Short mmCIF file of C-alpha atoms in Angstrom, two decimals:
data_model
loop_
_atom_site.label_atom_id
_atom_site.label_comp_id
_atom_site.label_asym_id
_atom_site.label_seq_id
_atom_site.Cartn_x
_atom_site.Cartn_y
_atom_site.Cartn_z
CA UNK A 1 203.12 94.89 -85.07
CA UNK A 2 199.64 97.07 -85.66
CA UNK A 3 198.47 95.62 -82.21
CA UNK A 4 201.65 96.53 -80.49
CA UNK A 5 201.78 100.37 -81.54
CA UNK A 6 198.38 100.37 -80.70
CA UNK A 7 198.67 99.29 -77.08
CA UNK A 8 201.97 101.66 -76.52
CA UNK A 9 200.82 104.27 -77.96
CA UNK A 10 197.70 104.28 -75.88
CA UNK A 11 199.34 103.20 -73.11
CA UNK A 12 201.54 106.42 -73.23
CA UNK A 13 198.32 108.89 -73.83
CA UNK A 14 196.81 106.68 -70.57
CA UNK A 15 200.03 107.15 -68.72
CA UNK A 16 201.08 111.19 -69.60
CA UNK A 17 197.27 112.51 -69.10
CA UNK A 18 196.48 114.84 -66.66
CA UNK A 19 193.84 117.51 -66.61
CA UNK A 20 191.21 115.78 -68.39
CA UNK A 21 189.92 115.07 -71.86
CA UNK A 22 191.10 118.30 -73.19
CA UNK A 23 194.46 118.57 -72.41
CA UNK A 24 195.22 114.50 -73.54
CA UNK A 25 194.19 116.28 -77.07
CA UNK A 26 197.62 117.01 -77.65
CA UNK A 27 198.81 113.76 -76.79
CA UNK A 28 196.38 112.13 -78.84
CA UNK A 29 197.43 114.04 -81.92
CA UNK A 30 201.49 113.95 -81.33
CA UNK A 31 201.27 109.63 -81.06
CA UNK A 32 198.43 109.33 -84.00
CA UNK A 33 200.12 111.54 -85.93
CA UNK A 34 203.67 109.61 -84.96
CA UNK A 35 202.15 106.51 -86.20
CA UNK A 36 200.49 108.39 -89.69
CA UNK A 37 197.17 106.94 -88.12
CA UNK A 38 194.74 109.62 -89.04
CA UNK A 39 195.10 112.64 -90.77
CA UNK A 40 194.76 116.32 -88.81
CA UNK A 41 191.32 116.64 -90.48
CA UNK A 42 189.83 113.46 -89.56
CA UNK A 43 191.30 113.95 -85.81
CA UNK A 44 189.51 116.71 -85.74
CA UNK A 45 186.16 115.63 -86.89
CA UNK A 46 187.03 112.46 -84.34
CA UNK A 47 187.61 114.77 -81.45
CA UNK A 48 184.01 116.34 -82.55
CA UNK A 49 182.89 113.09 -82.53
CA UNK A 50 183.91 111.60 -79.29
CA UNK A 51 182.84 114.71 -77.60
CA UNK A 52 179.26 114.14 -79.12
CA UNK A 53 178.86 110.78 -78.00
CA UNK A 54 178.48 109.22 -74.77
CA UNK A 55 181.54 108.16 -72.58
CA UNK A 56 184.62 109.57 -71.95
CA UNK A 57 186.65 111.30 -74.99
CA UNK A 58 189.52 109.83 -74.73
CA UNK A 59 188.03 106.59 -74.83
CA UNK A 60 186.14 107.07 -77.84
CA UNK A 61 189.31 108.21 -79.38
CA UNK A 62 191.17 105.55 -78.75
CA UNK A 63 188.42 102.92 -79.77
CA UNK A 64 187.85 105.24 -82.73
CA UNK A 65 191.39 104.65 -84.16
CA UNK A 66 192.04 100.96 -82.79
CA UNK A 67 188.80 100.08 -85.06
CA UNK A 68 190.69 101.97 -87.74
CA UNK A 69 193.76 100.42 -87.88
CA UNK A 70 192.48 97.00 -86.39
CA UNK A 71 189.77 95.84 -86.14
CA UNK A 72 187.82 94.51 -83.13
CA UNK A 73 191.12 93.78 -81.35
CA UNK A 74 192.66 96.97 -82.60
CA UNK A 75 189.48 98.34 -79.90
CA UNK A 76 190.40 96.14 -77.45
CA UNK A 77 194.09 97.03 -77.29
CA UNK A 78 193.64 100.34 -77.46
CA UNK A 79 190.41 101.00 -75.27
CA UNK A 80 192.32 99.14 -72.57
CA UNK A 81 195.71 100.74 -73.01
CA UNK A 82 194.35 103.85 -72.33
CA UNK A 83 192.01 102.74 -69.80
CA UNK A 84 194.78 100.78 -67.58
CA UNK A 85 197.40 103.71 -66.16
CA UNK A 86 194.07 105.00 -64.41
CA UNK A 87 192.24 101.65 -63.45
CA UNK A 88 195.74 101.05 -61.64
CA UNK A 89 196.28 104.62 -59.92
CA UNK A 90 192.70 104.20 -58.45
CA UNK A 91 193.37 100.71 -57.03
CA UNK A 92 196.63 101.46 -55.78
CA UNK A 93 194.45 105.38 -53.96
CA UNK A 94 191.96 102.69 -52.68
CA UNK A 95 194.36 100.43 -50.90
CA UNK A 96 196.11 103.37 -49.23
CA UNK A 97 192.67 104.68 -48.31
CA UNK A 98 191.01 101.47 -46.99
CA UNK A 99 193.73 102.06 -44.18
CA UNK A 100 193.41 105.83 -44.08
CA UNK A 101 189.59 105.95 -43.88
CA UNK A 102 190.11 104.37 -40.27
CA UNK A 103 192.28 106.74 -39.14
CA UNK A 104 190.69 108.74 -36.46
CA UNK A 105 191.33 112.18 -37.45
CA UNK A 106 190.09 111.21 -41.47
CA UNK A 107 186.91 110.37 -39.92
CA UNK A 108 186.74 113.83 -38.41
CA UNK A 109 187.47 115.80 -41.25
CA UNK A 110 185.02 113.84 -43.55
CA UNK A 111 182.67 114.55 -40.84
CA UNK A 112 183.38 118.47 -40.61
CA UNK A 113 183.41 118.56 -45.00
CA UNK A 114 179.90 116.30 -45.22
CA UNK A 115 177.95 119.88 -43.88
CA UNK A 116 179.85 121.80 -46.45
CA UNK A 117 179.08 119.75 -49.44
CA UNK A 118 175.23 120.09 -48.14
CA UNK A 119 175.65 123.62 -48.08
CA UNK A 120 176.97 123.83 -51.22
CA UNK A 121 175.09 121.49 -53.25
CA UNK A 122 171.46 123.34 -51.31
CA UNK A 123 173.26 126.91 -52.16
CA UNK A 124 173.14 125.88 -55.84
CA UNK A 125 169.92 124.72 -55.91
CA UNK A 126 168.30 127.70 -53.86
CA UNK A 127 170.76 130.01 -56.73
CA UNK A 128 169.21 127.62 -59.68
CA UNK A 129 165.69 127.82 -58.25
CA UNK A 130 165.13 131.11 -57.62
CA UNK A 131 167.32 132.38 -60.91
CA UNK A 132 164.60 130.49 -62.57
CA UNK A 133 161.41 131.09 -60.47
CA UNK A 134 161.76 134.26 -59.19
CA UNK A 135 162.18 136.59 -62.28
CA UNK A 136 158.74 136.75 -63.66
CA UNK A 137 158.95 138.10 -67.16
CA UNK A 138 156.46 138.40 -69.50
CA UNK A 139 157.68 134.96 -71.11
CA UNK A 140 158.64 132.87 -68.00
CA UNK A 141 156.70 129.92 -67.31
CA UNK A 142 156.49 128.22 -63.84
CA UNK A 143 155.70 124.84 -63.41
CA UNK A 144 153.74 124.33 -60.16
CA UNK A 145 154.44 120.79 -60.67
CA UNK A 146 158.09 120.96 -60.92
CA UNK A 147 157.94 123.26 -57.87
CA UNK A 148 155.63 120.83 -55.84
CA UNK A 149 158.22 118.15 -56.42
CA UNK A 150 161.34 119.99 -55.59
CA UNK A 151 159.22 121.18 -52.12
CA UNK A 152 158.61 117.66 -51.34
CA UNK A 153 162.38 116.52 -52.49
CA UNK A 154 163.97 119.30 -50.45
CA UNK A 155 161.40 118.62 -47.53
CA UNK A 156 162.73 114.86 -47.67
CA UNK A 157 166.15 115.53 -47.69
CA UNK A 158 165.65 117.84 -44.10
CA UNK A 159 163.57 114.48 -43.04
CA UNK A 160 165.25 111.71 -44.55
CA UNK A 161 163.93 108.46 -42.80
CA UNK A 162 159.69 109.61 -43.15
CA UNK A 163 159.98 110.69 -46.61
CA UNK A 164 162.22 108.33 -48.74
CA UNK A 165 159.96 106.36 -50.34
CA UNK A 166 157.32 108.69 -51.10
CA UNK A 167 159.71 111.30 -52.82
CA UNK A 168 160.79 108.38 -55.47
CA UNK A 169 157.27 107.51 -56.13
CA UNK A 170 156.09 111.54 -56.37
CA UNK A 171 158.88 111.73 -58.95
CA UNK A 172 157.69 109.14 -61.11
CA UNK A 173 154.42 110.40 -61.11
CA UNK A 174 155.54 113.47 -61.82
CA UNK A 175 158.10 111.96 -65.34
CA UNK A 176 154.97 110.24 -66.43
CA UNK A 177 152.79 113.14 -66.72
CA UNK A 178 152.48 113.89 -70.56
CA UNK A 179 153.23 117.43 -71.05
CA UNK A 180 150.20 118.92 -72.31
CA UNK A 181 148.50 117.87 -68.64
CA UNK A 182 151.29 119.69 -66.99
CA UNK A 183 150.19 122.17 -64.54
CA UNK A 184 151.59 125.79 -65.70
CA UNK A 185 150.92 129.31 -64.87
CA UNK A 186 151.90 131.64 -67.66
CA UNK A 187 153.21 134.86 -65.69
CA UNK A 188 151.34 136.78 -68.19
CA UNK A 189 148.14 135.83 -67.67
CA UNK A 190 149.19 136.09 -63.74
CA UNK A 191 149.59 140.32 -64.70
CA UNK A 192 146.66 140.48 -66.94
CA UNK A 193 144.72 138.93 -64.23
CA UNK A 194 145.69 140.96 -61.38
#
């Protein structure tokens, strides 16, 4: 009977969710709290939890409370109860869109919005690097390394077909430089020195 109020119960947060992790909360604590699962205390050091570790929250949730009333399958039943509603929305959006995508006038518009994700996606990196180059405090560091790479990455994104495999390899070399060999200009000694 566990395994059966598990599955519906989860099933119904799966079904009912929209909006996220944050508003299935509610949810969550109306059908655990239906069932006399957990206490509000220990959903709310779950909730802390789940958001702490990796993977979606409802998720951990739900395998959180299936191992507490169930065991193993307990996490089975629930993890997939609450996993299902959306696995099926997204095959049922894909087989309306396999058809859709050929559609002439689809292919258009994804062509028109592919130069405005580009812009947006360079705006925010020309707003993140210069929000954290640019303003040279007494305390701000600047990694010429860092900057070398994103040069080159940014370079190889304008050229796409001379630069791909160099721009993987500069980035590894770049991850596997210990720290305390990483090139760095303190600005201060750049305003002492000038």
């Amino acid at each position: 009977m566990i395994y059966w109020d598990l599955f519906l119960g989860f099933l119904k947060v799966g079904c009912f969710t929209f909006g996220g992790a944050y508003s299935a909360i509610p949810l969550i604590r109306d059908v655990v709290r239906s069932y006399g699962w957990l206490s509000d205390e220990i959903l709310t050091y779950m909730i802390a939890v789940s958001e702490s570790t990796p993977g979606p929250i409802i998720v951990n949730l739900a395998t959180y409370v299936g191992n507490s009333q169930a065991g193993f399958w307990g996490v089975v039943l629930a993890t997939l109860a609450v996993v299902l509603p959306s696995f099926f929305v997204i095959l049922l959006i894909m087989g309306v869109l396999k058809n859709t995508l050929k559609n002439k006038y689809v292919q258009a518009i994804l062509r028109g919005l592919k130069p405005c994700i580009i812009g947006i996606i360079l705006a925010t990196g020309i707003y993140m690097t210069l929000h954290h180059y640019v303003p040279m405090t007494a305390n701000t560091f600047v990694d010429i390394s860092a900057l070398c790479v994103a040069v080159v990455l940014i370079t190889a994104a304008f050229r796409p077909h001379s630069l791909q495999s160099e721009d993987g390899f500069l980035a590894f070399i770049y991850l596997s430089i210990p720290q305390e060999y990483a090139f760095s200009i303190n600005a201060r000694s750049l305003t002492t020195a000038s």
